Coordinates of C-alpha atoms in Angstrom, one line a residue:
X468 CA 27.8 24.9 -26.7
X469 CA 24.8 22.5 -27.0
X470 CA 22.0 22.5 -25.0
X471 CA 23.0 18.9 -23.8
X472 CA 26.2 20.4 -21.6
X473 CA 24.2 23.3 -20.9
X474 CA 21.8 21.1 -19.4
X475 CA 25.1 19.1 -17.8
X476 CA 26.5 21.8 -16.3
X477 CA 23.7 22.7 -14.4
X478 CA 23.3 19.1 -13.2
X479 CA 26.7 19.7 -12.0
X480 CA 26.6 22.7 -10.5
X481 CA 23.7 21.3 -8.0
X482 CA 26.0 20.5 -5.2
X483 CA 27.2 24.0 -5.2
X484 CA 24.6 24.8 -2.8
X485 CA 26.0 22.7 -0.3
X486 CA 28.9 24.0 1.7
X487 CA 31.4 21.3 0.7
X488 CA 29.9 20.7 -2.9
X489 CA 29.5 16.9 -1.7
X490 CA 26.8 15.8 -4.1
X491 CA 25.2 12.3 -4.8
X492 CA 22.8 10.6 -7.3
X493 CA 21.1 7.5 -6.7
X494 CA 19.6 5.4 -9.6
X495 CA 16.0 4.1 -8.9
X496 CA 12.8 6.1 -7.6
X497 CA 11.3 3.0 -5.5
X498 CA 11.2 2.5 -1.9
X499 CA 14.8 2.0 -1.8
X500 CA 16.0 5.0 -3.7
X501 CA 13.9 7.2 -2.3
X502 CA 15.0 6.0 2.0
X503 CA 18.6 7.0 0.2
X504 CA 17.8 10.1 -1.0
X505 CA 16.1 11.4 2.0
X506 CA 18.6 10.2 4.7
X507 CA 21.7 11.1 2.4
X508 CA 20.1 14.9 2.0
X509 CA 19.5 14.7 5.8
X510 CA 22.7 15.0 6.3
X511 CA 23.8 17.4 4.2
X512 CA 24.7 16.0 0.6
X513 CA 22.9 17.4 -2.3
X514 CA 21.2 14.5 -4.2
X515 CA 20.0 13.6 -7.8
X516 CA 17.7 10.9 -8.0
X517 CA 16.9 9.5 -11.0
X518 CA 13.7 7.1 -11.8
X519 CA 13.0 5.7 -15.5
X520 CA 9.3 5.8 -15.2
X521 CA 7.2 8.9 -14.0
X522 CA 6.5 8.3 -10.8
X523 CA 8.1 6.9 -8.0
X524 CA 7.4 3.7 -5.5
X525 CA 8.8 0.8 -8.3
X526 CA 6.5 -1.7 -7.7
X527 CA 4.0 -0.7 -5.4
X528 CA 2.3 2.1 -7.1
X529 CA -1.2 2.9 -8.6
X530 CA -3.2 4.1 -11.4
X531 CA -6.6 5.4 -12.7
X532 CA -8.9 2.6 -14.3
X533 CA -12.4 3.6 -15.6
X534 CA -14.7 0.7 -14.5
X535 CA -18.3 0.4 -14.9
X536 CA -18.9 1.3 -11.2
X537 CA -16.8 4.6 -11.7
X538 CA -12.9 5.6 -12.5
X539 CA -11.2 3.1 -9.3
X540 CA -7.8 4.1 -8.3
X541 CA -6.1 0.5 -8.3
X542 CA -3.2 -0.3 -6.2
X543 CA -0.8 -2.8 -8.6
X544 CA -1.0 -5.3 -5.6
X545 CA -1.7 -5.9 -2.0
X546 CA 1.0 -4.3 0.2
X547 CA 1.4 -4.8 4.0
X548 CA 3.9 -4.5 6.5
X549 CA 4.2 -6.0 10.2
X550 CA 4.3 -3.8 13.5
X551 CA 7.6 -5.8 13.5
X552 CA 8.6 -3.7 10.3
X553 CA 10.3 -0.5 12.0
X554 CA 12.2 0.8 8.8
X555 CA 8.9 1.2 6.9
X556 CA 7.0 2.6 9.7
X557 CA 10.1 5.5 9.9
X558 CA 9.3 5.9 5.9
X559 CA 6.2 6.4 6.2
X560 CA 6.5 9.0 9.4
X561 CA 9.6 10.5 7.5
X562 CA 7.4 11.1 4.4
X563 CA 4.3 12.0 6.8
X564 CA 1.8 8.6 6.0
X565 CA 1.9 7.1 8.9
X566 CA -1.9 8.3 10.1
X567 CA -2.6 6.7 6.1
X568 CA -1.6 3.3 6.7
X569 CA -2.3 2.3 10.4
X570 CA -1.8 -1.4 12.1
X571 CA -4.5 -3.3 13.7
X572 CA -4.9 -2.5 17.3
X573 CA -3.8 -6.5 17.8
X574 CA -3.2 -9.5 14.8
X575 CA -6.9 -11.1 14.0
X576 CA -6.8 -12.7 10.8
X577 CA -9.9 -14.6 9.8
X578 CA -9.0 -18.1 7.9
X579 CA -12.1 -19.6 5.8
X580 CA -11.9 -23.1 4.8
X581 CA -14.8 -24.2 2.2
X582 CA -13.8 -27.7 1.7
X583 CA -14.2 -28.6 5.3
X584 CA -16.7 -31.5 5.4
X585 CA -19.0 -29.9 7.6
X586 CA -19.3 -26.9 5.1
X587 CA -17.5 -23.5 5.4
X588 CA -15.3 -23.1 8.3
X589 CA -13.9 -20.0 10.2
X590 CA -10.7 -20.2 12.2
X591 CA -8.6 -17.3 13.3
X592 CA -5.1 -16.4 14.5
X593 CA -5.0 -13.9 16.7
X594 CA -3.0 -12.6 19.6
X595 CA -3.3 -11.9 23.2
X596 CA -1.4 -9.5 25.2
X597 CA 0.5 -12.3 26.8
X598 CA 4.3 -12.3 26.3
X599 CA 5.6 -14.8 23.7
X600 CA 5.4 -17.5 23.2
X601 CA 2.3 -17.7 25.3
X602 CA 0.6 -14.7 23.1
X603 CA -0.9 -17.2 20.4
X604 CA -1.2 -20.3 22.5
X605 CA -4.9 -19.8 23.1
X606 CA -5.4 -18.9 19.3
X607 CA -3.3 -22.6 18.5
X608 CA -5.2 -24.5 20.9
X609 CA -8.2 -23.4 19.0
X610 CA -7.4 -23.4 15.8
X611 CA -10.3 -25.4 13.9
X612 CA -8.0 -26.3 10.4
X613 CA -5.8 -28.0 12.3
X614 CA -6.5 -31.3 14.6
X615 CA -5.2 -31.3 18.1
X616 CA -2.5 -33.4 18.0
X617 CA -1.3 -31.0 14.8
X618 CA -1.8 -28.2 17.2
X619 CA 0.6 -29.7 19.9
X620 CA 3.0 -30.5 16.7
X621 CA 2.9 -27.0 15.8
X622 CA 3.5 -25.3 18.5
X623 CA 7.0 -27.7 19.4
X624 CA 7.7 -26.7 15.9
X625 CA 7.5 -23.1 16.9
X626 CA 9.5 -23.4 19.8
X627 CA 12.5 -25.2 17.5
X628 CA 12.0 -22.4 14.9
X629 CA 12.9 -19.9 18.0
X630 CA 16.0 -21.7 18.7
X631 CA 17.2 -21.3 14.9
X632 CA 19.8 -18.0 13.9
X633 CA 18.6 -17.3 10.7
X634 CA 21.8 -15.6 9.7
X635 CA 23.3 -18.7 9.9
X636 CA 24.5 -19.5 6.9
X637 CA 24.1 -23.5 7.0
X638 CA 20.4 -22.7 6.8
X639 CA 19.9 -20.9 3.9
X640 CA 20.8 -24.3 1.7
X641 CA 17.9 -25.6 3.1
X642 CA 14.8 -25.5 2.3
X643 CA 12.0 -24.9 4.5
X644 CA 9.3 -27.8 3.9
X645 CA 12.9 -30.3 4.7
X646 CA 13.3 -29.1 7.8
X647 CA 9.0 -29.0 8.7
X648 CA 9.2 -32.5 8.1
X649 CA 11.6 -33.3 10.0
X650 CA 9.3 -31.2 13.0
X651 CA 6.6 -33.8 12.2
X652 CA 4.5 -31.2 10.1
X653 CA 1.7 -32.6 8.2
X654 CA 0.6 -31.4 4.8
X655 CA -2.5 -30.1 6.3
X656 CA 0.0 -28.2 8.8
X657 CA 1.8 -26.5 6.1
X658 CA -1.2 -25.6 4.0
X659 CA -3.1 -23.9 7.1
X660 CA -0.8 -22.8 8.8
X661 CA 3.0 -22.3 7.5
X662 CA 2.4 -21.8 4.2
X663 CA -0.9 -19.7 4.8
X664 CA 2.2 -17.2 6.4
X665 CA 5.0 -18.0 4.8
X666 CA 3.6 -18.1 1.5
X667 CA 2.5 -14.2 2.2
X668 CA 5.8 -12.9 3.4
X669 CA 8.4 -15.0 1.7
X670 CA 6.7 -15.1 -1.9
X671 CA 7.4 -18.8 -2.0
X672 CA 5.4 -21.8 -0.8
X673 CA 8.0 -24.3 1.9
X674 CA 9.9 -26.4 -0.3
X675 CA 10.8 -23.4 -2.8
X676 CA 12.3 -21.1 0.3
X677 CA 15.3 -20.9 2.1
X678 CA 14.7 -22.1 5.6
X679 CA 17.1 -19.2 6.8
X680 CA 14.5 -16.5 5.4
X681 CA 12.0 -18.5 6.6
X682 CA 13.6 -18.6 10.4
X683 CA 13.3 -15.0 9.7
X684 CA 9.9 -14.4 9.2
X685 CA 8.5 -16.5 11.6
X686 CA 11.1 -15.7 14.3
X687 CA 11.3 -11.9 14.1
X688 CA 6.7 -11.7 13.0
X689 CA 5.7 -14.0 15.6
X690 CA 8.0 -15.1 18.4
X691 CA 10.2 -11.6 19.2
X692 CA 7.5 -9.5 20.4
X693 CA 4.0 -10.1 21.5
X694 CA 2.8 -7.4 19.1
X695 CA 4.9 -8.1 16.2
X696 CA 2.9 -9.2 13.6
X697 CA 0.0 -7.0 14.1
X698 CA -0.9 -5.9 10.2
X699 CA -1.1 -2.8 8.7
X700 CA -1.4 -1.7 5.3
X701 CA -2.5 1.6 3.2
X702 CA -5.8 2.8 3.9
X703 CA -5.2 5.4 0.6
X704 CA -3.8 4.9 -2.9
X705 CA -0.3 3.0 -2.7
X706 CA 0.8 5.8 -4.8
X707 CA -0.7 8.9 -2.7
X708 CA 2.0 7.3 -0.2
X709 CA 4.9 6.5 -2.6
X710 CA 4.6 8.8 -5.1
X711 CA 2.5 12.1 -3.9
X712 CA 4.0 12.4 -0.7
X713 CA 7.6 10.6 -1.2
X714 CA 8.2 13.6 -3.6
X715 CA 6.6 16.3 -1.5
X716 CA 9.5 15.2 1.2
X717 CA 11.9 14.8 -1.3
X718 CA 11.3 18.3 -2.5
X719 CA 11.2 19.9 0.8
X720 CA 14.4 18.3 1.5
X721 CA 16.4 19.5 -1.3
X722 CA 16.6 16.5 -3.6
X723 CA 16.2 16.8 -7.2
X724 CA 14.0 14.5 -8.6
X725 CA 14.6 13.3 -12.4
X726 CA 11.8 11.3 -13.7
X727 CA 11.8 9.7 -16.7
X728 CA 14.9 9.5 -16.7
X729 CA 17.2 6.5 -17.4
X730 CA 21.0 5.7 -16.9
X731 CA 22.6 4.1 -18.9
X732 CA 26.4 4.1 -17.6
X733 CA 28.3 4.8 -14.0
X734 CA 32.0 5.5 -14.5
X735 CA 35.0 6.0 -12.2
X736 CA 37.1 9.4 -13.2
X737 CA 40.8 9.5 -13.0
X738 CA 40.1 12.4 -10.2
X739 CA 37.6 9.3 -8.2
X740 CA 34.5 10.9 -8.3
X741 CA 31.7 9.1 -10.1
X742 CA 29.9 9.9 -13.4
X743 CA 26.2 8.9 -14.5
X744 CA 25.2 9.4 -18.0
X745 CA 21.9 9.6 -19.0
X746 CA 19.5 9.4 -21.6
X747 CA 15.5 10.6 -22.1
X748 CA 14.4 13.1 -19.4
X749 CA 12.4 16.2 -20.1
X750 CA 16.1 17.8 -21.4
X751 CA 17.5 14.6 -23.2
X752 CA 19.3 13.6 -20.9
X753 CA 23.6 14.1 -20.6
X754 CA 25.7 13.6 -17.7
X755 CA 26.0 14.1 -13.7
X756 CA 28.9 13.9 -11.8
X757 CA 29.2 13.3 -8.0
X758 CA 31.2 12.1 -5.0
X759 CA 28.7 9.1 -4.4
X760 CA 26.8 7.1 -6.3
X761 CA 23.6 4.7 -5.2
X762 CA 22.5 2.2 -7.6
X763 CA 18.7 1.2 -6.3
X764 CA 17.4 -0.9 -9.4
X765 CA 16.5 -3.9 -9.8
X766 CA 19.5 -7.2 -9.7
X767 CA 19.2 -7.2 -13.5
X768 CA 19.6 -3.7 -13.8
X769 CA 22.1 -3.1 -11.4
X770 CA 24.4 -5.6 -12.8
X771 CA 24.4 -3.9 -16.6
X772 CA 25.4 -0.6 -14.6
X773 CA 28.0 -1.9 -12.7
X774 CA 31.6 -0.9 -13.7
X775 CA 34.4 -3.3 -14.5
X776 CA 35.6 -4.8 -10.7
X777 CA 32.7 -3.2 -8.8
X778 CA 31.9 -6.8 -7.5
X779 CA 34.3 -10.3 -7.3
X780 CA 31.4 -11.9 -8.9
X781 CA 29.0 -9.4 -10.6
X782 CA 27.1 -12.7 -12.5
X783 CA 25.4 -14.1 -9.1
X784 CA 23.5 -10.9 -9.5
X785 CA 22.0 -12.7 -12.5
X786 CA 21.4 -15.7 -10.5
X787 CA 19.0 -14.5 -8.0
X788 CA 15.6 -15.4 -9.8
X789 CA 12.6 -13.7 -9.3
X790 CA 9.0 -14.6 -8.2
X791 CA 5.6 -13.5 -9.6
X792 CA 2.7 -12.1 -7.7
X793 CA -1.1 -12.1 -9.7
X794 CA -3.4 -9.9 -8.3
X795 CA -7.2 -10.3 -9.2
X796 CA -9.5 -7.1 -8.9
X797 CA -13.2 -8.3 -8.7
X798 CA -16.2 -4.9 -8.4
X799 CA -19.1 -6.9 -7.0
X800 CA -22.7 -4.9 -7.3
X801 CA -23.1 -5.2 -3.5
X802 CA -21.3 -5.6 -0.4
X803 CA -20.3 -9.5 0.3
X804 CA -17.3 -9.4 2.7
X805 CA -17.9 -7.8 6.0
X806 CA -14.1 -7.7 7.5
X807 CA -11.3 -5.4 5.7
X808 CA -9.4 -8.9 5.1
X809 CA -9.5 -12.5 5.5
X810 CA -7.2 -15.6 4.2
X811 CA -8.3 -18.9 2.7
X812 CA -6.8 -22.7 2.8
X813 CA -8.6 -25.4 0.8
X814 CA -8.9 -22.8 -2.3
X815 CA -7.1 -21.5 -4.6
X816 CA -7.9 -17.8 -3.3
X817 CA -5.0 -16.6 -0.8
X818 CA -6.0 -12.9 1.0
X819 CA -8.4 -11.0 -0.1
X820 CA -8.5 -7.4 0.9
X821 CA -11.7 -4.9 0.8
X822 CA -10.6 -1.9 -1.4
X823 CA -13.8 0.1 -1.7
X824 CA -12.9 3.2 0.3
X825 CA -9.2 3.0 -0.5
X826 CA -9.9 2.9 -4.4
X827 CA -12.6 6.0 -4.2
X828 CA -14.9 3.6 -5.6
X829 CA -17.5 4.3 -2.2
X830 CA -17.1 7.9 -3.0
X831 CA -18.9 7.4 -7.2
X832 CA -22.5 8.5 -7.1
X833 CA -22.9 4.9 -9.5
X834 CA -21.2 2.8 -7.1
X835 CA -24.5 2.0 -5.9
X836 CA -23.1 0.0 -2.7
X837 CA -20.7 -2.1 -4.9
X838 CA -17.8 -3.5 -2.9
X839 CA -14.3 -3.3 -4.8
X840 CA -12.2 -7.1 -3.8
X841 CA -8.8 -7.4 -4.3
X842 CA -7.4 -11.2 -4.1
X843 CA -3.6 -11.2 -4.2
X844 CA -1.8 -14.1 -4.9
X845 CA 1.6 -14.7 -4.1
X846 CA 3.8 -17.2 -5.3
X847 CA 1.2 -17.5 -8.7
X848 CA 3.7 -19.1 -11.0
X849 CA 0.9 -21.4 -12.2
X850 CA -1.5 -18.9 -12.8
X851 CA 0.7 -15.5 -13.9
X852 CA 0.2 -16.3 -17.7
X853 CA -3.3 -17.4 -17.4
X854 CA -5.7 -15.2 -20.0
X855 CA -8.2 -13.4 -17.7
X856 CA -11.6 -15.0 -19.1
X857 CA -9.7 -18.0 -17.6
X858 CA -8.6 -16.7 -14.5
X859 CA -12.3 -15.2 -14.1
X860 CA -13.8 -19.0 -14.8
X861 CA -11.2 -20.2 -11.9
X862 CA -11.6 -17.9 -9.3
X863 CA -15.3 -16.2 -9.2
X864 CA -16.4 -19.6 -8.6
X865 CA -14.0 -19.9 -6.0
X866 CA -15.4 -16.5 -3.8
X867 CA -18.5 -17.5 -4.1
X868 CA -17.5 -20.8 -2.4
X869 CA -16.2 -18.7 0.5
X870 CA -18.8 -15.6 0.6
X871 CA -21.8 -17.2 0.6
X872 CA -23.2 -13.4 0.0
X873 CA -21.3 -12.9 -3.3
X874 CA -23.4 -16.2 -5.0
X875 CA -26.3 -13.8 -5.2
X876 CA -24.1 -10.9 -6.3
X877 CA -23.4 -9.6 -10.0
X878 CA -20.2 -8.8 -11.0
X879 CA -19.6 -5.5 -12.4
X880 CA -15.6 -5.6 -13.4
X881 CA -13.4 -8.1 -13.3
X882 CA -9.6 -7.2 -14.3
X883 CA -6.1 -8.7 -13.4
X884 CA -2.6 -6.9 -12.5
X885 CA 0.5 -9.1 -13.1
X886 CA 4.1 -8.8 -11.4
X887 CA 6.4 -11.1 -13.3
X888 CA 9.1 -10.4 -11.5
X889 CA 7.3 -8.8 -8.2
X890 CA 10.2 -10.5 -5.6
X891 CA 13.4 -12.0 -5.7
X892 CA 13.0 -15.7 -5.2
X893 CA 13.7 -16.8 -1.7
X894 CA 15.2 -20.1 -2.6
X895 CA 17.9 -22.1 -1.1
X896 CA 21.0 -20.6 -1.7
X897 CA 19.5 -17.0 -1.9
X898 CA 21.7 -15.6 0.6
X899 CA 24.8 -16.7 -0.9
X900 CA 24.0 -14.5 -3.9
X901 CA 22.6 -11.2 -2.2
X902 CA 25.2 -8.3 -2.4
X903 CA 25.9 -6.0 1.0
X904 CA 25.5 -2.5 0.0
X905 CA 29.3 -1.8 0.0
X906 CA 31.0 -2.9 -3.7
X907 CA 34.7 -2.5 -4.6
X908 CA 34.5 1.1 -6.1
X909 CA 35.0 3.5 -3.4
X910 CA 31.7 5.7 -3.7
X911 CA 29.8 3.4 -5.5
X912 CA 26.9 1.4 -3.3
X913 CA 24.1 -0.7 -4.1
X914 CA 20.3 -0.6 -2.4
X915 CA 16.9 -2.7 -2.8
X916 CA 14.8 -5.2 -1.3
X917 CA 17.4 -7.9 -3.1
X918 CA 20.5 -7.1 -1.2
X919 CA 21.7 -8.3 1.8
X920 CA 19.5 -7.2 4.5
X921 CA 18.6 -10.4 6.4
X922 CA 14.7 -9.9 4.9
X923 CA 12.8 -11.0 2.4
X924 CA 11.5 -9.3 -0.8
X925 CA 9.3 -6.9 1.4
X926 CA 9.0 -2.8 1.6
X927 CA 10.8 -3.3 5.1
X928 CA 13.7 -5.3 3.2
X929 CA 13.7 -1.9 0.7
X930 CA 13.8 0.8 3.3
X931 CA 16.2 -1.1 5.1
X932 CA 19.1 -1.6 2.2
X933 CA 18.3 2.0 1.9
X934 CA 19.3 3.5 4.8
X935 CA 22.4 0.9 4.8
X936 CA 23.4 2.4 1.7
X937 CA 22.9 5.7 2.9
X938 CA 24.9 5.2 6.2
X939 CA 27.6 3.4 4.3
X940 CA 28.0 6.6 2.1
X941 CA 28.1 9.3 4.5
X942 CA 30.8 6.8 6.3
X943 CA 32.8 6.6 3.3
X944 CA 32.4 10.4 2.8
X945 CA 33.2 11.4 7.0
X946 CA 29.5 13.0 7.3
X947 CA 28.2 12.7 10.9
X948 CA 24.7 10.8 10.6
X949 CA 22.6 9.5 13.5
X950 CA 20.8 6.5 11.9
X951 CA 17.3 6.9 12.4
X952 CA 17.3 2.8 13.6
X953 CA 20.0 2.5 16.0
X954 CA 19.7 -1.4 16.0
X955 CA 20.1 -1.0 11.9
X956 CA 23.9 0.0 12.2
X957 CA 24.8 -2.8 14.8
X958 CA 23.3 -5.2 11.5
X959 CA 25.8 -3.8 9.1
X960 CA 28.7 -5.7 8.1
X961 CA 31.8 -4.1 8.5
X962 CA 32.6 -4.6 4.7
X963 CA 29.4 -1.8 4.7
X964 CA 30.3 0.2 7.1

């Protein structure tokens, strides 16, 4: 007997410890995998999860850089989620991080134009405790970047944009700038306005995103609830939340966790339970076998694992594309931006997010008051290949242009993150091509930010597909499970049910 089936048997034997032996393994250690795991050992199953790298969280995660202000703990990219979001605010109670990443007591978002003629102008949007749509009518009417009969124009526009179902499938084959135009949107109303938020939440400026998504954002962020697009984001390490204490709750529950560890086929038995074979993994890998299986990887991945029939059409899987985010990390010797955020029009520079207390970087004796910027920019197919000398000749000039105190500032580091393939691309036609969690294969389901959830490519869209996998298993299976988002179920197709 080699140690491989040793190793195999015991994989095996993990559901034994459950009355009924149900067992499960889901494929992929992000946010999607790991909302699986939890709520399928919440009821009861006993669950293998599997991750190829060594950590979990997929693509919002972070690591150690020495820099010469003192070892920064990075975050790969800017992450935030919307009051509105109310899957990821359960993860992040469920995994005990809620009191880590809190929302703004109301949505204030500074908006600095430098090319104004006048010089550097500051608008905001912001909210009033007004119901909707009256909650940002004062913040409109006020709005410098725009002129006031854009302001009038914008805020019709919003009121058609209310009007729209964005799971109406006639709108996602069109695109978003079509139908602004058609609403009497100026440029200038796109840029400083609809794009400043779209361009955020959709990963995709107007005309390269599906008006349905778009419908979605604006509809369910800023015109459901008066309080609905109030911001939040991590105030510690993307990866103390997604990583640390993701597998302190995963452990607690009763999953076991497999890093670095791969699969590399899921097959049907004659008997209809699943198998997952493996490879790499701190025993070499070998084989698991289990009633259900998730697959909670990436389109590209999911579609080399999926067995013959699991889907009519397994190749649109290939045909979602994918969108890059750049992310620009800039350690200045001295502080330069007062407010934990702001957003820019007129620039190249989209948000930029103070990360000097979240990144320890306060906390090095030879910090020396040195303020850590993060500048994430969405939607950067233009700039994603740049080299970084270039980058750093295209954009320091740039923050200096909107913090007038960072022109007097040295900068200490200077160092660039890259997601090729951060999002699925949100473009017209999108919908047609996202799975539902449900496949052909009894027992075999499919989770991530890319499947059908009604979102875009956002954490929320990943916790969601997660706990519709999870419900569609335990379904499937005859587990009782009280989904922890009641309104979740009533969204799930009855092909996923």
């Amino acid at each position: 007997m080699t140690s491989r089936t040793t190793r195999t048997e015991r994989r095996s034997a993990h559901a034994a410890g459950r009355p009924d032996g149900a067992a499960a393994v889901v494929v992929g250690g992000g946010l999607a995998g790991t909302t699986t795991a939890l709520a399928l050992a919440d009821a009861g199953l006993s669950v293998t999860l599997l991750e190829s790298r060594p950590r979990l969280g997929g693509l919002a995660f972070s690591f150690r850089r020495p820099s010469p202000a003192g070892e920064l703990t990075v975050d790969n990219g800017q992450h935030v989620y919307l009051r509105c979001c109310t899957a990821y605010q359960w993860f992040l109670r469920r995994i005990d991080g809620a009191r880590l990443a809190p929302l703004q007591g109301k949505l204030d978002v500074p908006v600095l134009d430098p090319g104004h003629r006048e010089g550097l102008r500051l608008g905001r949007i912001r909210r009033t405790r007004l119901p909707v749509p009256l909650h940002l009518a004062a913040s409109l009417a006020t709005y410098p970047h725009l002129s006031p009969a854009e302001r009038v124009r914008a805020g019709r526009a919003a009121l058609a944009l209310k009007g729209l179902d964005p799971m109406d499938p006639a709108l996602d084959g069109v695109d978003f700038a079509t139908w602004l135009r058609a609403q009497r949107q100026s440029p200038r109303a796109v840029e400083a306005l609809w794009d400043l938020v779209g361009v955020a939440t959709l990963n995709a400026t107007a005309d390269e995103a599906s008006l349905g998504l778009a419908a979605m954002v604006f509809k369910t962020g800023l015109l459901s609830e008066p309080g609905a697009a109030d911001i939040g984001w991590a105030h510690v390490p993307l990866g103390e939340l997604h990583d640390t204490l993701a597998r302190a709750a995963l452990d607690k529950a009763g999953v076991r966790v497999e890093p670095r560890t791969r699969a590399t086929s899921v097959t049907r038995d004659p008997d209809g339970r699943w198998s997952v074979t493996t490879e790499s993994g701190p025993h070499g890998g070998g084989r698991l076998d289990a009633d259900a299986v998730v697959l909670a990887v990436p389109q590209r991945e999911a579609h080399g694992l999926l067995p013959e029939g699991a889907l009519d059409d397994p190749g649109r899987l290939l045909r979602i594309g994918t969108a890059p985010i750049l992310n620009l990390h800039v350690v200045y010797d001295r502080p330069v931006l007062r407010k934990p955020f702001f957003a820019a029009i007129g620039s190249p520079v989209q948000w930029v997010f103070d990360r000097t207390e979240s990144s320890g970087l306060s906390r090095h004796p030879d910090a020396a008051g040195s303020q850590y910027l993060a500048v994430s920019q969405s939607a950067a197919h233009d700039d994603i290949d740049r080299p970084v000398a270039e980058l750093r000749s295209r954009y320091l000039p740039e923050l200096r242009r909107l913090l007038p105190a960072a022109r007097g500032a040295a900068v200490r580091d200077f160092f660039v993150t890259r997601e090729r393939t951060a999002t699925f691309a949100p473009t017209p036609g999108v919908g047609r091509l996202r799975p539902h969690a449900a496949t052909n294969a009894p027992g075999l389901w499919l989770a991530g930010a890319w499947t059908a959830t009604g979102w875009p490519a956002t954490m929320e869209s990943a916790v969601r597909s997660g706990l519709r996998a999870a419900d569609a298993a335990l379904s499937h299976l005859g587990r009782p499970y009280e989904n922890p988002l009641p309104a979740l179920r009533e969204e799930i197709p009855k092909e996923a049910a």
